[in-house]
């Protein structure tokens, strides 16, 4: 090859798009993962395992052609912010944000590194993406909520005997900025279900403990990493109140909650791996549509129902995906 041919070849390589240049056969790529859960939390551990397995299906193997930098916020917003700084400073090829606070903190720090999210509510209203079909920017992913879900939670409480006529909606305003959207849906449903609805904000151990005194109502727990991180205290207070409660995650039912109707967060993480794969192979986050959940599950704990003296309708039991005896 003469000098002219060599220069022409170098020019061709330089003109290639950045994603194509990056795809060297033996190059190790870097993924940063920021989750709101604690590293030793059972949910966080399960999601990590699922992610690694799903990425391997697409040919990305940790410690081989993919380096994964794991960061866990343990339900602490200030810690999540610090960890976001750490991850962005590492200059990964792509980021996975699990939970709304993770997305919020990462998007403040980069507009260039692609971010795939999972277990996030209403990304449009929160300003993460322009719209679901065409997210634009560097962010896309998988949501954990669709519009009718909040109304379904309330409807479930009306199928409990003794009859529930008043429902308190539990969430932390500081960590669930999407709560007003859900409250509107719940209030709309309440009118047709003839139920009174009232917000019951919680923000610390004392406000959670105060729920134990609400013994003439039902409780509806909104999606919120704060309620998940404090679920032991929350379940204890609800157990003391001996009132029916519906939760946004199956985890609460496994640990003693009455019932939940929820999306499958593990499935969202699994699906997120497909977007990570596509972006690492050259796709742009802006071109990948945000996807709403497609899988829902109803779980009921009959042991808890007996403990609080409640009976659930036969129609509700008939459609449950799992009934814990």
PDB file of C-alpha atoms in Angstrom:
ATOM      1  CA  UNK A   1       0.000   0.000   0.000  1.00  0.00           C
ATOM      2  CA  UNK A   2       1.501   3.347  -1.033  1.00  0.00           C
ATOM      3  CA  UNK A   3       1.306   6.589   0.968  1.00  0.00           C
ATOM      4  CA  UNK A   4      -1.712   7.921  -0.983  1.00  0.00           C
ATOM      5  CA  UNK A   5      -3.688   4.693  -0.440  1.00  0.00           C
ATOM      6  CA  UNK A   6      -2.826   4.693   3.267  1.00  0.00           C
ATOM      7  CA  UNK A   7      -4.033   8.275   3.721  1.00  0.00           C
ATOM      8  CA  UNK A   8      -7.264   7.454   1.858  1.00  0.00           C
ATOM      9  CA  UNK A   9      -7.902   4.496   4.155  1.00  0.00           C
ATOM     10  CA  UNK A  10      -7.309   6.583   7.282  1.00  0.00           C
ATOM     11  CA  UNK A  11      -9.739   9.179   5.990  1.00  0.00           C
ATOM     12  CA  UNK A  12     -12.410   6.522   5.443  1.00  0.00           C
ATOM     13  CA  UNK A  13     -11.975   5.213   8.990  1.00  0.00           C
ATOM     14  CA  UNK A  14     -12.175   8.731  10.454  1.00  0.00           C
ATOM     15  CA  UNK A  15     -15.422   9.346   8.597  1.00  0.00           C
ATOM     16  CA  UNK A  16     -17.177   6.352  10.155  1.00  0.00           C
ATOM     17  CA  UNK A  17     -19.889   7.172  12.738  1.00  0.00           C
ATOM     18  CA  UNK A  18     -18.690   6.930  16.340  1.00  0.00           C
ATOM     19  CA  UNK A  19     -20.855   3.895  17.264  1.00  0.00           C
ATOM     20  CA  UNK A  20     -19.403   1.918  14.341  1.00  0.00           C
ATOM     21  CA  UNK A  21     -15.822   2.790  15.289  1.00  0.00           C
ATOM     22  CA  UNK A  22     -16.527   1.674  18.840  1.00  0.00           C
ATOM     23  CA  UNK A  23     -17.569  -1.837  17.856  1.00  0.00           C
ATOM     24  CA  UNK A  24     -14.195  -3.528  17.923  1.00  0.00           C
ATOM     25  CA  UNK A  25     -14.606  -7.336  18.020  1.00  0.00           C
ATOM     26  CA  UNK A  26     -12.599  -7.822  21.207  1.00  0.00           C
ATOM     27  CA  UNK A  27     -13.206  -4.459  22.858  1.00  0.00           C
ATOM     28  CA  UNK A  28     -14.599  -4.446  26.387  1.00  0.00           C
ATOM     29  CA  UNK A  29     -17.530  -2.076  26.764  1.00  0.00           C
ATOM     30  CA  UNK A  30     -18.562  -0.380  30.003  1.00  0.00           C
ATOM     31  CA  UNK A  31     -22.012  -0.253  31.596  1.00  0.00           C
ATOM     32  CA  UNK A  32     -22.849   1.797  34.691  1.00  0.00           C
ATOM     33  CA  UNK A  33     -25.841   0.654  36.755  1.00  0.00           C
ATOM     34  CA  UNK A  34     -27.491   2.932  39.319  1.00  0.00           C
ATOM     35  CA  UNK A  35     -30.289   1.412  41.386  1.00  0.00           C
ATOM     36  CA  UNK A  36     -32.345   2.904  44.201  1.00  0.00           C
ATOM     37  CA  UNK A  37     -32.291  -0.320  46.225  1.00  0.00           C
ATOM     38  CA  UNK A  38     -29.571  -1.507  48.590  1.00  0.00           C
ATOM     39  CA  UNK A  39     -26.903  -3.857  47.248  1.00  0.00           C
ATOM     40  CA  UNK A  40     -27.833  -6.531  49.814  1.00  0.00           C
ATOM     41  CA  UNK A  41     -31.587  -6.128  49.313  1.00  0.00           C
ATOM     42  CA  UNK A  42     -33.235  -9.276  47.922  1.00  0.00           C
ATOM     43  CA  UNK A  43     -34.977  -7.275  45.192  1.00  0.00           C
ATOM     44  CA  UNK A  44     -31.756  -5.585  44.119  1.00  0.00           C
ATOM     45  CA  UNK A  45     -29.871  -8.872  44.063  1.00  0.00           C
ATOM     46  CA  UNK A  46     -32.564 -10.535  41.964  1.00  0.00           C
ATOM     47  CA  UNK A  47     -32.605  -7.676  39.459  1.00  0.00           C
ATOM     48  CA  UNK A  48     -28.799  -7.778  39.157  1.00  0.00           C
ATOM     49  CA  UNK A  49     -28.852 -11.504  38.435  1.00  0.00           C
ATOM     50  CA  UNK A  50     -31.588 -11.085  35.834  1.00  0.00           C
ATOM     51  CA  UNK A  51     -29.696  -8.263  34.122  1.00  0.00           C
ATOM     52  CA  UNK A  52     -26.454 -10.235  33.879  1.00  0.00           C
ATOM     53  CA  UNK A  53     -28.287 -13.279  32.510  1.00  0.00           C
ATOM     54  CA  UNK A  54     -30.283 -11.217  29.985  1.00  0.00           C
ATOM     55  CA  UNK A  55     -27.169  -9.404  28.746  1.00  0.00           C
ATOM     56  CA  UNK A  56     -25.398 -12.738  28.302  1.00  0.00           C
ATOM     57  CA  UNK A  57     -28.218 -13.899  26.037  1.00  0.00           C
ATOM     58  CA  UNK A  58     -27.353 -10.935  23.789  1.00  0.00           C
ATOM     59  CA  UNK A  59     -23.669 -11.837  23.870  1.00  0.00           C
ATOM     60  CA  UNK A  60     -22.533  -9.387  26.559  1.00  0.00           C
ATOM     61  CA  UNK A  61     -20.731 -11.225  29.346  1.00  0.00           C
ATOM     62  CA  UNK A  62     -19.589  -9.522  32.546  1.00  0.00           C
ATOM     63  CA  UNK A  63     -15.810  -9.807  33.129  1.00  0.00           C
ATOM     64  CA  UNK A  64     -15.403 -10.742  29.465  1.00  0.00           C
ATOM     65  CA  UNK A  65     -16.544  -8.199  26.865  1.00  0.00           C
ATOM     66  CA  UNK A  66     -18.571  -6.089  29.306  1.00  0.00           C
ATOM     67  CA  UNK A  67     -17.491  -4.323  32.466  1.00  0.00           C
ATOM     68  CA  UNK A  68     -20.363  -3.445  34.798  1.00  0.00           C
ATOM     69  CA  UNK A  69     -19.959  -0.783  37.472  1.00  0.00           C
ATOM     70  CA  UNK A  70     -22.669  -1.420  40.073  1.00  0.00           C
ATOM     71  CA  UNK A  71     -23.959   1.336  42.362  1.00  0.00           C
ATOM     72  CA  UNK A  72     -26.830   0.994  44.864  1.00  0.00           C
ATOM     73  CA  UNK A  73     -28.522   3.938  46.544  1.00  0.00           C
ATOM     74  CA  UNK A  74     -30.134   2.069  49.465  1.00  0.00           C
ATOM     75  CA  UNK A  75     -33.131   4.406  49.380  1.00  0.00           C
ATOM     76  CA  UNK A  76     -30.978   7.435  50.241  1.00  0.00           C
ATOM     77  CA  UNK A  77     -31.461  10.324  47.808  1.00  0.00           C
ATOM     78  CA  UNK A  78     -28.208  12.079  48.746  1.00  0.00           C
ATOM     79  CA  UNK A  79     -26.294   8.828  48.274  1.00  0.00           C
ATOM     80  CA  UNK A  80     -27.910   8.287  44.874  1.00  0.00           C
ATOM     81  CA  UNK A  81     -26.699  11.747  43.826  1.00  0.00           C
ATOM     82  CA  UNK A  82     -23.127  10.965  44.916  1.00  0.00           C
ATOM     83  CA  UNK A  83     -23.166   7.643  43.104  1.00  0.00           C
ATOM     84  CA  UNK A  84     -24.440   9.328  39.940  1.00  0.00           C
ATOM     85  CA  UNK A  85     -21.379  11.594  40.081  1.00  0.00           C
ATOM     86  CA  UNK A  86     -19.133   8.532  40.387  1.00  0.00           C
ATOM     87  CA  UNK A  87     -20.684   6.688  37.477  1.00  0.00           C
ATOM     88  CA  UNK A  88     -20.646   9.608  35.053  1.00  0.00           C
ATOM     89  CA  UNK A  89     -17.010  10.300  35.960  1.00  0.00           C
ATOM     90  CA  UNK A  90     -16.144   6.750  34.860  1.00  0.00           C
ATOM     91  CA  UNK A  91     -17.316   7.666  31.315  1.00  0.00           C
ATOM     92  CA  UNK A  92     -19.192   4.426  30.604  1.00  0.00           C
ATOM     93  CA  UNK A  93     -20.507   3.604  27.153  1.00  0.00           C
ATOM     94  CA  UNK A  94     -24.045   3.399  28.547  1.00  0.00           C
ATOM     95  CA  UNK A  95     -25.966   3.765  31.825  1.00  0.00           C
ATOM     96  CA  UNK A  96     -28.869   1.786  33.295  1.00  0.00           C
ATOM     97  CA  UNK A  97     -31.041   3.720  35.761  1.00  0.00           C
ATOM     98  CA  UNK A  98     -33.362   1.606  37.911  1.00  0.00           C
ATOM     99  CA  UNK A  99     -35.972   3.795  39.613  1.00  0.00           C
ATOM    100  CA  UNK A 100     -37.037   7.407  39.123  1.00  0.00           C
ATOM    101  CA  UNK A 101     -34.411   9.014  41.433  1.00  0.00           C
ATOM    102  CA  UNK A 102     -31.644   7.266  39.499  1.00  0.00           C
ATOM    103  CA  UNK A 103     -32.858   8.772  36.227  1.00  0.00           C
ATOM    104  CA  UNK A 104     -33.239  12.227  37.774  1.00  0.00           C
ATOM    105  CA  UNK A 105     -29.694  12.293  39.096  1.00  0.00           C
ATOM    106  CA  UNK A 106     -28.017  10.843  36.007  1.00  0.00           C
ATOM    107  CA  UNK A 107     -29.814  13.153  33.548  1.00  0.00           C
ATOM    108  CA  UNK A 108     -28.564  16.172  35.512  1.00  0.00           C
ATOM    109  CA  UNK A 109     -25.013  15.043  34.893  1.00  0.00           C
ATOM    110  CA  UNK A 110     -24.959  13.929  31.277  1.00  0.00           C
ATOM    111  CA  UNK A 111     -26.765  14.641  28.044  1.00  0.00           C
ATOM    112  CA  UNK A 112     -24.411  12.536  25.948  1.00  0.00           C
ATOM    113  CA  UNK A 113     -24.052   9.140  27.627  1.00  0.00           C
ATOM    114  CA  UNK A 114     -27.068   6.984  26.658  1.00  0.00           C
ATOM    115  CA  UNK A 115     -29.353   6.162  29.602  1.00  0.00           C
ATOM    116  CA  UNK A 116     -31.769   3.219  29.634  1.00  0.00           C
ATOM    117  CA  UNK A 117     -34.249   3.217  32.519  1.00  0.00           C
ATOM    118  CA  UNK A 118     -36.465   0.603  34.151  1.00  0.00           C
ATOM    119  CA  UNK A 119     -39.099   0.728  36.917  1.00  0.00           C
ATOM    120  CA  UNK A 120     -39.889   4.393  36.251  1.00  0.00           C
ATOM    121  CA  UNK A 121     -43.296   6.085  36.389  1.00  0.00           C
ATOM    122  CA  UNK A 122     -44.557   8.650  33.859  1.00  0.00           C
ATOM    123  CA  UNK A 123     -41.248   9.673  32.211  1.00  0.00           C
ATOM    124  CA  UNK A 124     -42.986  12.255  29.998  1.00  0.00           C
ATOM    125  CA  UNK A 125     -44.521  14.338  32.810  1.00  0.00           C
ATOM    126  CA  UNK A 126     -41.244  14.135  34.709  1.00  0.00           C
ATOM    127  CA  UNK A 127     -39.411  15.554  31.703  1.00  0.00           C
ATOM    128  CA  UNK A 128     -37.164  12.557  31.075  1.00  0.00           C
ATOM    129  CA  UNK A 129     -38.370  12.128  27.475  1.00  0.00           C
ATOM    130  CA  UNK A 130     -40.334  14.225  24.971  1.00  0.00           C
ATOM    131  CA  UNK A 131     -42.894  11.497  24.321  1.00  0.00           C
ATOM    132  CA  UNK A 132     -43.063   7.716  24.470  1.00  0.00           C
ATOM    133  CA  UNK A 133     -42.862   7.039  20.745  1.00  0.00           C
ATOM    134  CA  UNK A 134     -39.981   9.442  20.074  1.00  0.00           C
ATOM    135  CA  UNK A 135     -38.119  10.080  23.336  1.00  0.00           C
ATOM    136  CA  UNK A 136     -35.425  12.299  21.821  1.00  0.00           C
ATOM    137  CA  UNK A 137     -32.246  13.084  23.717  1.00  0.00           C
ATOM    138  CA  UNK A 138     -30.145  10.397  25.378  1.00  0.00           C
ATOM    139  CA  UNK A 139     -32.807   8.650  27.501  1.00  0.00           C
ATOM    140  CA  UNK A 140     -35.254   5.802  26.847  1.00  0.00           C
ATOM    141  CA  UNK A 141     -36.495   2.718  28.658  1.00  0.00           C
ATOM    142  CA  UNK A 142     -39.341   0.845  30.281  1.00  0.00           C
ATOM    143  CA  UNK A 143     -42.067   2.200  32.574  1.00  0.00           C
ATOM    144  CA  UNK A 144     -43.702   0.453  35.534  1.00  0.00           C
ATOM    145  CA  UNK A 145     -47.121   2.099  35.255  1.00  0.00           C
ATOM    146  CA  UNK A 146     -49.992   2.687  32.897  1.00  0.00           C
ATOM    147  CA  UNK A 147     -52.999   4.940  33.475  1.00  0.00           C
ATOM    148  CA  UNK A 148     -55.733   2.528  34.660  1.00  0.00           C
ATOM    149  CA  UNK A 149     -53.480   0.835  37.229  1.00  0.00           C
ATOM    150  CA  UNK A 150     -54.175   3.280  40.086  1.00  0.00           C
ATOM    151  CA  UNK A 151     -57.919   2.930  39.634  1.00  0.00           C
ATOM    152  CA  UNK A 152     -57.550  -0.849  39.747  1.00  0.00           C
ATOM    153  CA  UNK A 153     -55.851  -0.616  43.146  1.00  0.00           C
ATOM    154  CA  UNK A 154     -58.796   1.301  44.549  1.00  0.00           C
ATOM    155  CA  UNK A 155     -61.305  -1.086  43.008  1.00  0.00           C
ATOM    156  CA  UNK A 156     -59.567  -3.996  44.749  1.00  0.00           C
ATOM    157  CA  UNK A 157     -60.110  -2.386  48.148  1.00  0.00           C
ATOM    158  CA  UNK A 158     -63.849  -2.141  47.463  1.00  0.00           C
ATOM    159  CA  UNK A 159     -63.940  -5.925  47.093  1.00  0.00           C
ATOM    160  CA  UNK A 160     -63.016  -6.454  50.728  1.00  0.00           C
ATOM    161  CA  UNK A 161     -65.507  -7.231  53.501  1.00  0.00           C
ATOM    162  CA  UNK A 162     -66.083  -5.422  55.891  1.00  0.00           C
ATOM    163  CA  UNK A 163     -66.738  -2.724  53.303  1.00  0.00           C
ATOM    164  CA  UNK A 164     -64.144  -0.009  52.874  1.00  0.00           C
ATOM    165  CA  UNK A 165     -65.666   3.457  52.452  1.00  0.00           C
ATOM    166  CA  UNK A 166     -62.573   5.588  53.144  1.00  0.00           C
ATOM    167  CA  UNK A 167     -59.116   5.099  51.680  1.00  0.00           C
ATOM    168  CA  UNK A 168     -55.865   6.829  52.597  1.00  0.00           C
ATOM    169  CA  UNK A 169     -53.262   7.016  49.831  1.00  0.00           C
ATOM    170  CA  UNK A 170     -49.739   6.589  51.207  1.00  0.00           C
ATOM    171  CA  UNK A 171     -46.608   8.014  49.560  1.00  0.00           C
ATOM    172  CA  UNK A 172     -43.664  10.311  50.193  1.00  0.00           C
ATOM    173  CA  UNK A 173     -44.080  13.581  48.233  1.00  0.00           C
ATOM    174  CA  UNK A 174     -40.308  14.084  48.147  1.00  0.00           C
ATOM    175  CA  UNK A 175     -39.623  10.764  46.436  1.00  0.00           C
ATOM    176  CA  UNK A 176     -42.817  10.231  44.417  1.00  0.00           C
ATOM    177  CA  UNK A 177     -43.144  13.351  42.229  1.00  0.00           C
ATOM    178  CA  UNK A 178     -45.588  11.469  39.992  1.00  0.00           C
ATOM    179  CA  UNK A 179     -48.087  10.974  42.849  1.00  0.00           C
ATOM    180  CA  UNK A 180     -50.440  13.817  41.747  1.00  0.00           C
ATOM    181  CA  UNK A 181     -50.981  12.004  38.438  1.00  0.00           C
ATOM    182  CA  UNK A 182     -51.983   8.818  40.251  1.00  0.00           C
ATOM    183  CA  UNK A 183     -54.110  10.685  42.766  1.00  0.00           C
ATOM    184  CA  UNK A 184     -56.167  12.192  39.957  1.00  0.00           C
ATOM    185  CA  UNK A 185     -56.836   8.732  38.550  1.00  0.00           C
ATOM    186  CA  UNK A 186     -57.716   7.399  42.004  1.00  0.00           C
ATOM    187  CA  UNK A 187     -60.065  10.319  42.709  1.00  0.00           C
ATOM    188  CA  UNK A 188     -61.821   9.778  39.381  1.00  0.00           C
ATOM    189  CA  UNK A 189     -62.322   6.112  40.222  1.00  0.00           C
ATOM    190  CA  UNK A 190     -63.473   6.949  43.755  1.00  0.00           C
ATOM    191  CA  UNK A 191     -66.485   8.833  42.467  1.00  0.00           C
ATOM    192  CA  UNK A 192     -67.858   5.838  40.613  1.00  0.00           C
ATOM    193  CA  UNK A 193     -66.903   3.443  43.418  1.00  0.00           C
ATOM    194  CA  UNK A 194     -68.486   5.681  46.096  1.00  0.00           C
ATOM    195  CA  UNK A 195     -65.345   5.789  48.203  1.00  0.00           C
ATOM    196  CA  UNK A 196     -63.752   8.754  49.988  1.00  0.00           C
ATOM    197  CA  UNK A 197     -60.078   9.224  49.177  1.00  0.00           C
ATOM    198  CA  UNK A 198     -57.522  11.233  51.138  1.00  0.00           C
ATOM    199  CA  UNK A 199     -53.741  11.615  50.809  1.00  0.00           C
ATOM    200  CA  UNK A 200     -51.627  10.351  53.717  1.00  0.00           C
ATOM    201  CA  UNK A 201     -48.062  11.564  53.100  1.00  0.00           C
ATOM    202  CA  UNK A 202     -45.208   9.846  54.928  1.00  0.00           C
ATOM    203  CA  UNK A 203     -41.607  10.981  55.112  1.00  0.00           C
ATOM    204  CA  UNK A 204     -39.982   9.344  58.146  1.00  0.00           C
ATOM    205  CA  UNK A 205     -40.363   6.588  60.750  1.00  0.00           C
ATOM    206  CA  UNK A 206     -42.723   8.659  62.884  1.00  0.00           C
ATOM    207  CA  UNK A 207     -45.164   9.371  60.042  1.00  0.00           C
ATOM    208  CA  UNK A 208     -45.137   5.701  59.058  1.00  0.00           C
ATOM    209  CA  UNK A 209     -45.811   4.649  62.662  1.00  0.00           C
ATOM    210  CA  UNK A 210     -48.756   7.066  62.764  1.00  0.00           C
ATOM    211  CA  UNK A 211     -50.538   4.892  60.202  1.00  0.00           C
ATOM    212  CA  UNK A 212     -51.163   2.387  62.996  1.00  0.00           C
ATOM    213  CA  UNK A 213     -53.864   4.705  64.349  1.00  0.00           C
ATOM    214  CA  UNK A 214     -55.838   4.701  61.075  1.00  0.00           C
ATOM    215  CA  UNK A 215     -58.083   1.776  61.930  1.00  0.00           C
ATOM    216  CA  UNK A 216     -61.291   2.811  60.168  1.00  0.00           C
ATOM    217  CA  UNK A 217     -60.167   2.781  56.541  1.00  0.00           C
ATOM    218  CA  UNK A 218     -58.267   1.054  53.784  1.00  0.00           C
ATOM    219  CA  UNK A 219     -54.741   1.970  52.711  1.00  0.00           C
ATOM    220  CA  UNK A 220     -53.401   2.284  49.162  1.00  0.00           C
ATOM    221  CA  UNK A 221     -49.608   2.377  48.911  1.00  0.00           C
ATOM    222  CA  UNK A 222     -48.291   4.175  45.825  1.00  0.00           C
ATOM    223  CA  UNK A 223     -45.111   3.199  43.942  1.00  0.00           C
ATOM    224  CA  UNK A 224     -42.253   4.865  45.764  1.00  0.00           C
ATOM    225  CA  UNK A 225     -38.709   3.758  46.550  1.00  0.00           C
ATOM    226  CA  UNK A 226     -39.196   5.259  50.034  1.00  0.00           C
ATOM    227  CA  UNK A 227     -42.074   2.905  50.829  1.00  0.00           C
ATOM    228  CA  UNK A 228     -40.094  -0.023  49.446  1.00  0.00           C
ATOM    229  CA  UNK A 229     -37.001   0.835  51.493  1.00  0.00           C
ATOM    230  CA  UNK A 230     -39.174   1.221  54.624  1.00  0.00           C
ATOM    231  CA  UNK A 231     -41.529  -1.670  53.945  1.00  0.00           C
ATOM    232  CA  UNK A 232     -40.817  -3.498  57.232  1.00  0.00           C
ATOM    233  CA  UNK A 233     -41.944  -0.458  59.272  1.00  0.00           C
ATOM    234  CA  UNK A 234     -44.846   0.134  56.922  1.00  0.00           C
ATOM    235  CA  UNK A 235     -46.114  -3.436  57.144  1.00  0.00           C
ATOM    236  CA  UNK A 236     -45.766  -3.368  60.932  1.00  0.00           C
ATOM    237  CA  UNK A 237     -47.873  -0.211  61.224  1.00  0.00           C
ATOM    238  CA  UNK A 238     -50.544  -1.566  58.879  1.00  0.00           C
ATOM    239  CA  UNK A 239     -50.584  -4.849  60.763  1.00  0.00           C
ATOM    240  CA  UNK A 240     -51.127  -2.978  64.016  1.00  0.00           C
ATOM    241  CA  UNK A 241     -53.986  -0.998  62.466  1.00  0.00           C
ATOM    242  CA  UNK A 242     -55.546  -4.261  61.199  1.00  0.00           C
ATOM    243  CA  UNK A 243     -56.889  -2.648  58.042  1.00  0.00           C
ATOM    244  CA  UNK A 244     -56.894  -3.857  54.419  1.00  0.00           C
ATOM    245  CA  UNK A 245     -54.155  -2.459  52.221  1.00  0.00           C
ATOM    246  CA  UNK A 246     -53.218  -2.786  48.573  1.00  0.00           C
ATOM    247  CA  UNK A 247     -49.619  -2.399  47.425  1.00  0.00           C
ATOM    248  CA  UNK A 248     -47.777  -1.588  44.216  1.00  0.00           C
ATOM    249  CA  UNK A 249     -45.304  -4.453  44.472  1.00  0.00           C
ATOM    250  CA  UNK A 250     -45.604  -8.195  45.009  1.00  0.00           C
ATOM    251  CA  UNK A 251     -42.731  -7.947  47.509  1.00  0.00           C
ATOM    252  CA  UNK A 252     -45.064  -6.448  50.122  1.00  0.00           C
ATOM    253  CA  UNK A 253     -47.451  -9.409  49.835  1.00  0.00           C
ATOM    254  CA  UNK A 254     -44.610 -11.908  50.142  1.00  0.00           C
ATOM    255  CA  UNK A 255     -43.650 -10.168  53.383  1.00  0.00           C
ATOM    256  CA  UNK A 256     -47.159 -10.005  54.883  1.00  0.00           C
ATOM    257  CA  UNK A 257     -49.143  -7.404  52.971  1.00  0.00           C
ATOM    258  CA  UNK A 258     -52.730  -8.215  52.000  1.00  0.00           C
ATOM    259  CA  UNK A 259     -52.690  -7.830  48.220  1.00  0.00           C
ATOM    260  CA  UNK A 260     -50.903  -6.242  45.292  1.00  0.00           C
ATOM    261  CA  UNK A 261     -51.540  -5.603  41.650  1.00  0.00           C
ATOM    262  CA  UNK A 262     -48.295  -4.816  39.960  1.00  0.00           C
ATOM    263  CA  UNK A 263     -46.106  -4.885  36.936  1.00  0.00           C
ATOM    264  CA  UNK A 264     -43.220  -7.314  36.780  1.00  0.00           C
ATOM    265  CA  UNK A 265     -40.134  -5.213  37.549  1.00  0.00           C
ATOM    266  CA  UNK A 266     -37.861  -8.171  36.817  1.00  0.00           C
ATOM    267  CA  UNK A 267     -39.324  -8.320  33.323  1.00  0.00           C
ATOM    268  CA  UNK A 268     -38.570  -4.617  32.829  1.00  0.00           C
ATOM    269  CA  UNK A 269     -34.918  -5.159  33.725  1.00  0.00           C
ATOM    270  CA  UNK A 270     -34.809  -8.116  31.351  1.00  0.00           C
ATOM    271  CA  UNK A 271     -36.273  -6.013  28.551  1.00  0.00           C
ATOM    272  CA  UNK A 272     -33.860  -3.175  29.355  1.00  0.00           C
ATOM    273  CA  UNK A 273     -30.999  -5.530  28.482  1.00  0.00           C
ATOM    274  CA  UNK A 274     -32.276  -5.633  24.892  1.00  0.00           C
ATOM    275  CA  UNK A 275     -32.032  -1.828  24.621  1.00  0.00           C
ATOM    276  CA  UNK A 276     -28.568  -1.854  26.177  1.00  0.00           C
ATOM    277  CA  UNK A 277     -27.543  -4.378  23.540  1.00  0.00           C
ATOM    278  CA  UNK A 278     -28.994  -2.342  20.679  1.00  0.00           C
ATOM    279  CA  UNK A 279     -27.358   0.898  21.829  1.00  0.00           C
ATOM    280  CA  UNK A 280     -23.971  -0.767  22.330  1.00  0.00           C
ATOM    281  CA  UNK A 281     -24.317  -2.007  18.743  1.00  0.00           C
ATOM    282  CA  UNK A 282     -24.954   1.474  17.376  1.00  0.00           C
ATOM    283  CA  UNK A 283     -28.619   2.377  17.944  1.00  0.00           C
ATOM    284  CA  UNK A 284     -29.512   5.809  19.342  1.00  0.00           C
ATOM    285  CA  UNK A 285     -31.563   6.122  22.545  1.00  0.00           C
ATOM    286  CA  UNK A 286     -33.575   8.899  20.892  1.00  0.00           C
ATOM    287  CA  UNK A 287     -34.863   6.431  18.301  1.00  0.00           C
ATOM    288  CA  UNK A 288     -35.939   3.659  20.683  1.00  0.00           C
ATOM    289  CA  UNK A 289     -39.525   4.138  21.943  1.00  0.00           C
ATOM    290  CA  UNK A 290     -40.259   4.084  25.653  1.00  0.00           C
ATOM    291  CA  UNK A 291     -42.312   0.969  26.381  1.00  0.00           C
ATOM    292  CA  UNK A 292     -45.134   0.600  28.895  1.00  0.00           C
ATOM    293  CA  UNK A 293     -45.537  -2.598  30.930  1.00  0.00           C
ATOM    294  CA  UNK A 294     -47.132  -5.600  29.274  1.00  0.00           C
ATOM    295  CA  UNK A 295     -47.257  -8.021  32.202  1.00  0.00           C
ATOM    296  CA  UNK A 296     -49.264  -7.573  35.399  1.00  0.00           C
ATOM    297  CA  UNK A 297     -49.848  -9.857  38.376  1.00  0.00           C
ATOM    298  CA  UNK A 298     -52.357  -9.976  41.228  1.00  0.00           C
ATOM    299  CA  UNK A 299     -51.112 -11.514  44.472  1.00  0.00           C
ATOM    300  CA  UNK A 300     -53.214 -12.100  47.583  1.00  0.00           C
ATOM    301  CA  UNK A 301     -52.170 -13.170  51.086  1.00  0.00           C
ATOM    302  CA  UNK A 302     -55.085 -15.051  52.662  1.00  0.00           C
ATOM    303  CA  UNK A 303     -53.154 -15.537  55.894  1.00  0.00           C
ATOM    304  CA  UNK A 304     -53.086 -11.767  56.311  1.00  0.00           C
ATOM    305  CA  UNK A 305     -56.786 -11.528  55.404  1.00  0.00           C
ATOM    306  CA  UNK A 306     -57.650 -13.940  58.204  1.00  0.00           C
ATOM    307  CA  UNK A 307     -55.420 -12.057  60.646  1.00  0.00           C
ATOM    308  CA  UNK A 308     -57.287  -8.788  60.105  1.00  0.00           C
ATOM    309  CA  UNK A 309     -60.709 -10.399  59.877  1.00  0.00           C
ATOM    310  CA  UNK A 310     -61.240  -9.541  56.210  1.00  0.00           C
ATOM    311  CA  UNK A 311     -62.876 -11.513  53.419  1.00  0.00           C
ATOM    312  CA  UNK A 312     -62.039 -10.975  49.751  1.00  0.00           C
ATOM    313  CA  UNK A 313     -64.598 -11.391  47.005  1.00  0.00           C
ATOM    314  CA  UNK A 314     -64.642 -14.655  45.094  1.00  0.00           C
ATOM    315  CA  UNK A 315     -64.277 -12.731  41.815  1.00  0.00           C
ATOM    316  CA  UNK A 316     -61.035 -11.153  43.038  1.00  0.00           C
ATOM    317  CA  UNK A 317     -59.654 -14.503  44.208  1.00  0.00           C
ATOM    318  CA  UNK A 318     -60.584 -16.097  40.886  1.00  0.00           C
ATOM    319  CA  UNK A 319     -58.328 -13.776  38.870  1.00  0.00           C
ATOM    320  CA  UNK A 320     -55.351 -13.814  41.267  1.00  0.00           C
ATOM    321  CA  UNK A 321     -52.066 -15.007  39.792  1.00  0.00           C
ATOM    322  CA  UNK A 322     -51.019 -16.287  43.203  1.00  0.00           C
ATOM    323  CA  UNK A 323     -52.834 -16.823  46.488  1.00  0.00           C
ATOM    324  CA  UNK A 324     -50.682 -17.269  49.585  1.00  0.00           C
ATOM    325  CA  UNK A 325     -52.472 -19.565  52.038  1.00  0.00           C
TER     326      UNK A 325
END
